[in-house]
Amino acid sequence: GDGAAAGSHGYTSSGYSVYEEENERLTESLRTKVSAIKSLSIEIGTEVKNQNKMLSEMENDFDSTGGLLGATMGRLRTLSRGSQTKLLCYMMLFSLFVFFVIYWIIKLR
């Protein structure tokens, strides 16, 4: 009777030990995966902060460009409100300037 009880108790202990080892292995695997996910989420957070900073800088650049474009459009409106002769004269002078620049570039080759 004692031999069977001792054998049964030994089997229970070894079975418990196998389950305990399996649990430890799974816990370590889970700990490794959680650590990897944590570092990945930290990297994602850093990247999001950098992207937000870049977007903010781009927004500022677009705002300043919009202001510059608005000022240029205002000058063009002022120019177009003047006499048509003045506008035609400016266009001719600009065309001549472009012509001479192109002529000069071709001559240098």
PDB file of C-alpha atoms in Angstrom:
ATOM      1  CA  GLY A   1       0.000   0.000   0.000  1.00  0.00           C
ATOM      2  CA  ASP A   2       2.784   2.429   0.862  1.00  0.00           C
ATOM      3  CA  GLY A   3       4.703   1.734  -2.325  1.00  0.00           C
ATOM      4  CA  ALA A   4       1.711   2.573  -4.524  1.00  0.00           C
ATOM      5  CA  ALA A   5       0.989   5.762  -2.596  1.00  0.00           C
ATOM      6  CA  ALA A   6       4.616   6.880  -2.811  1.00  0.00           C
ATOM      7  CA  GLY A   7       4.758   6.094  -6.543  1.00  0.00           C
ATOM      8  CA  SER A   8       1.518   7.967  -7.142  1.00  0.00           C
ATOM      9  CA  HIS A   9       2.788  10.957  -5.127  1.00  0.00           C
ATOM     10  CA  GLY A  10       6.071  10.937  -7.105  1.00  0.00           C
ATOM     11  CA  TYR A  11       4.142  10.892 -10.391  1.00  0.00           C
ATOM     12  CA  THR A  12       2.005  13.823  -9.228  1.00  0.00           C
ATOM     13  CA  SER A  13       5.076  15.796  -8.215  1.00  0.00           C
ATOM     14  CA  SER A  14       6.840  15.143 -11.514  1.00  0.00           C
ATOM     15  CA  GLY A  15       3.665  16.023 -13.470  1.00  0.00           C
ATOM     16  CA  TYR A  16       3.365  19.241 -11.498  1.00  0.00           C
ATOM     17  CA  SER A  17       7.029  19.967 -12.212  1.00  0.00           C
ATOM     18  CA  VAL A  18       6.492  19.481 -15.962  1.00  0.00           C
ATOM     19  CA  TYR A  19       3.553  21.893 -15.909  1.00  0.00           C
ATOM     20  CA  GLU A  20       5.545  24.358 -13.842  1.00  0.00           C
ATOM     21  CA  GLU A  21       8.452  24.227 -16.300  1.00  0.00           C
ATOM     22  CA  GLU A  22       6.070  24.697 -19.221  1.00  0.00           C
ATOM     23  CA  ASN A  23       4.491  27.677 -17.459  1.00  0.00           C
ATOM     24  CA  GLU A  24       7.920  29.203 -16.826  1.00  0.00           C
ATOM     25  CA  ARG A  25       8.888  28.713 -20.471  1.00  0.00           C
ATOM     26  CA  LEU A  26       5.632  30.273 -21.695  1.00  0.00           C
ATOM     27  CA  THR A  27       5.975  33.127 -19.197  1.00  0.00           C
ATOM     28  CA  GLU A  28       9.492  33.877 -20.433  1.00  0.00           C
ATOM     29  CA  SER A  29       8.296  33.747 -24.046  1.00  0.00           C
ATOM     30  CA  LEU A  30       5.458  36.128 -23.198  1.00  0.00           C
ATOM     31  CA  ARG A  31       7.864  38.439 -21.344  1.00  0.00           C
ATOM     32  CA  THR A  32      10.123  38.566 -24.427  1.00  0.00           C
ATOM     33  CA  LYS A  33       7.183  39.350 -26.713  1.00  0.00           C
ATOM     34  CA  VAL A  34       5.876  42.079 -24.379  1.00  0.00           C
ATOM     35  CA  SER A  35       9.343  43.623 -24.246  1.00  0.00           C
ATOM     36  CA  ALA A  36       9.553  43.624 -28.059  1.00  0.00           C
ATOM     37  CA  ILE A  37       6.093  45.215 -28.339  1.00  0.00           C
ATOM     38  CA  LYS A  38       7.044  47.849 -25.755  1.00  0.00           C
ATOM     39  CA  SER A  39      10.211  48.857 -27.607  1.00  0.00           C
ATOM     40  CA  LEU A  40       8.292  48.906 -30.900  1.00  0.00           C
ATOM     41  CA  SER A  41       5.589  51.148 -29.444  1.00  0.00           C
ATOM     42  CA  ILE A  42       8.265  53.516 -28.064  1.00  0.00           C
ATOM     43  CA  GLU A  43       9.859  53.702 -31.520  1.00  0.00           C
ATOM     44  CA  ILE A  44       6.445  54.366 -33.094  1.00  0.00           C
ATOM     45  CA  GLY A  45       5.814  57.152 -30.566  1.00  0.00           C
ATOM     46  CA  THR A  46       9.171  58.749 -31.371  1.00  0.00           C
ATOM     47  CA  GLU A  47       8.473  58.540 -35.105  1.00  0.00           C
ATOM     48  CA  VAL A  48       5.017  60.098 -34.640  1.00  0.00           C
ATOM     49  CA  LYS A  49       6.555  62.999 -32.691  1.00  0.00           C
ATOM     50  CA  ASN A  50       9.132  63.559 -35.454  1.00  0.00           C
ATOM     51  CA  GLN A  51       6.450  63.425 -38.159  1.00  0.00           C
ATOM     52  CA  ASN A  52       4.258  65.902 -36.238  1.00  0.00           C
ATOM     53  CA  LYS A  53       7.209  68.273 -35.893  1.00  0.00           C
ATOM     54  CA  MET A  54       7.923  68.005 -39.619  1.00  0.00           C
ATOM     55  CA  LEU A  55       4.252  68.645 -40.454  1.00  0.00           C
ATOM     56  CA  SER A  56       4.235  71.704 -38.214  1.00  0.00           C
ATOM     57  CA  GLU A  57       7.339  73.066 -39.956  1.00  0.00           C
ATOM     58  CA  MET A  58       5.752  72.411 -43.356  1.00  0.00           C
ATOM     59  CA  GLU A  59       2.600  74.222 -42.256  1.00  0.00           C
ATOM     60  CA  ASN A  60       4.700  77.246 -41.263  1.00  0.00           C
ATOM     61  CA  ASP A  61       6.518  77.132 -44.609  1.00  0.00           C
ATOM     62  CA  PHE A  62       3.227  76.958 -46.498  1.00  0.00           C
ATOM     63  CA  ASP A  63       1.846  79.870 -44.491  1.00  0.00           C
ATOM     64  CA  SER A  64       4.867  82.033 -45.308  1.00  0.00           C
ATOM     65  CA  THR A  65       4.724  80.980 -48.958  1.00  0.00           C
ATOM     66  CA  GLY A  66       1.014  81.810 -49.026  1.00  0.00           C
ATOM     67  CA  GLY A  67       1.763  85.270 -47.652  1.00  0.00           C
ATOM     68  CA  LEU A  68       4.459  85.814 -50.263  1.00  0.00           C
ATOM     69  CA  LEU A  69       2.145  84.629 -53.022  1.00  0.00           C
ATOM     70  CA  GLY A  70      -0.621  86.924 -51.738  1.00  0.00           C
ATOM     71  CA  ALA A  71       1.756  89.899 -51.809  1.00  0.00           C
ATOM     72  CA  THR A  72       2.839  89.020 -55.347  1.00  0.00           C
ATOM     73  CA  MET A  73      -0.776  88.722 -56.471  1.00  0.00           C
ATOM     74  CA  GLY A  74      -1.464  92.123 -54.916  1.00  0.00           C
ATOM     75  CA  ARG A  75       1.409  93.636 -56.898  1.00  0.00           C
ATOM     76  CA  LEU A  76       0.107  92.019 -60.077  1.00  0.00           C
ATOM     77  CA  ARG A  77      -3.361  93.451 -59.415  1.00  0.00           C
ATOM     78  CA  THR A  78      -1.839  96.876 -58.877  1.00  0.00           C
ATOM     79  CA  LEU A  79       0.148  96.494 -62.070  1.00  0.00           C
ATOM     80  CA  SER A  80      -2.901  95.374 -64.034  1.00  0.00           C
ATOM     81  CA  ARG A  81      -4.974  98.309 -62.719  1.00  0.00           C
ATOM     82  CA  GLY A  82      -2.507 100.677 -64.347  1.00  0.00           C
ATOM     83  CA  SER A  83      -2.809 101.622 -67.959  1.00  0.00           C
ATOM     84  CA  GLN A  84      -2.732  98.832 -70.499  1.00  0.00           C
ATOM     85  CA  THR A  85       0.118 100.615 -72.258  1.00  0.00           C
ATOM     86  CA  LYS A  86       2.251 100.356 -69.141  1.00  0.00           C
ATOM     87  CA  LEU A  87       1.479  96.642 -68.849  1.00  0.00           C
ATOM     88  CA  LEU A  88       2.283  96.075 -72.511  1.00  0.00           C
ATOM     89  CA  CYS A  89       5.571  97.966 -72.089  1.00  0.00           C
ATOM     90  CA  TYR A  90       6.540  95.812 -69.087  1.00  0.00           C
ATOM     91  CA  MET A  91       5.696  92.649 -70.983  1.00  0.00           C
ATOM     92  CA  MET A  92       7.810  93.742 -73.957  1.00  0.00           C
ATOM     93  CA  LEU A  93      10.766  94.610 -71.713  1.00  0.00           C
ATOM     94  CA  PHE A  94      10.479  91.242 -69.979  1.00  0.00           C
ATOM     95  CA  SER A  95      10.320  89.438 -73.339  1.00  0.00           C
ATOM     96  CA  LEU A  96      13.407  91.276 -74.567  1.00  0.00           C
ATOM     97  CA  PHE A  97      15.242  90.415 -71.354  1.00  0.00           C
ATOM     98  CA  VAL A  98      14.380  86.716 -71.734  1.00  0.00           C
ATOM     99  CA  PHE A  99      15.400  86.821 -75.398  1.00  0.00           C
ATOM    100  CA  PHE A 100      18.809  88.313 -74.553  1.00  0.00           C
ATOM    101  CA  VAL A 101      19.389  85.810 -71.736  1.00  0.00           C
ATOM    102  CA  ILE A 102      18.622  82.895 -74.063  1.00  0.00           C
ATOM    103  CA  TYR A 103      20.811  84.448 -76.809  1.00  0.00           C
ATOM    104  CA  TRP A 104      23.657  84.874 -74.299  1.00  0.00           C
ATOM    105  CA  ILE A 105      23.349  81.255 -73.102  1.00  0.00           C
ATOM    106  CA  ILE A 106      23.421  79.975 -76.699  1.00  0.00           C
ATOM    107  CA  LYS A 107      26.446  82.164 -77.498  1.00  0.00           C
ATOM    108  CA  LEU A 108      28.430  80.746 -74.564  1.00  0.00           C
ATOM    109  CA  ARG A 109      28.087  77.214 -75.876  1.00  0.00           C
TER     110      ARG A 109
END
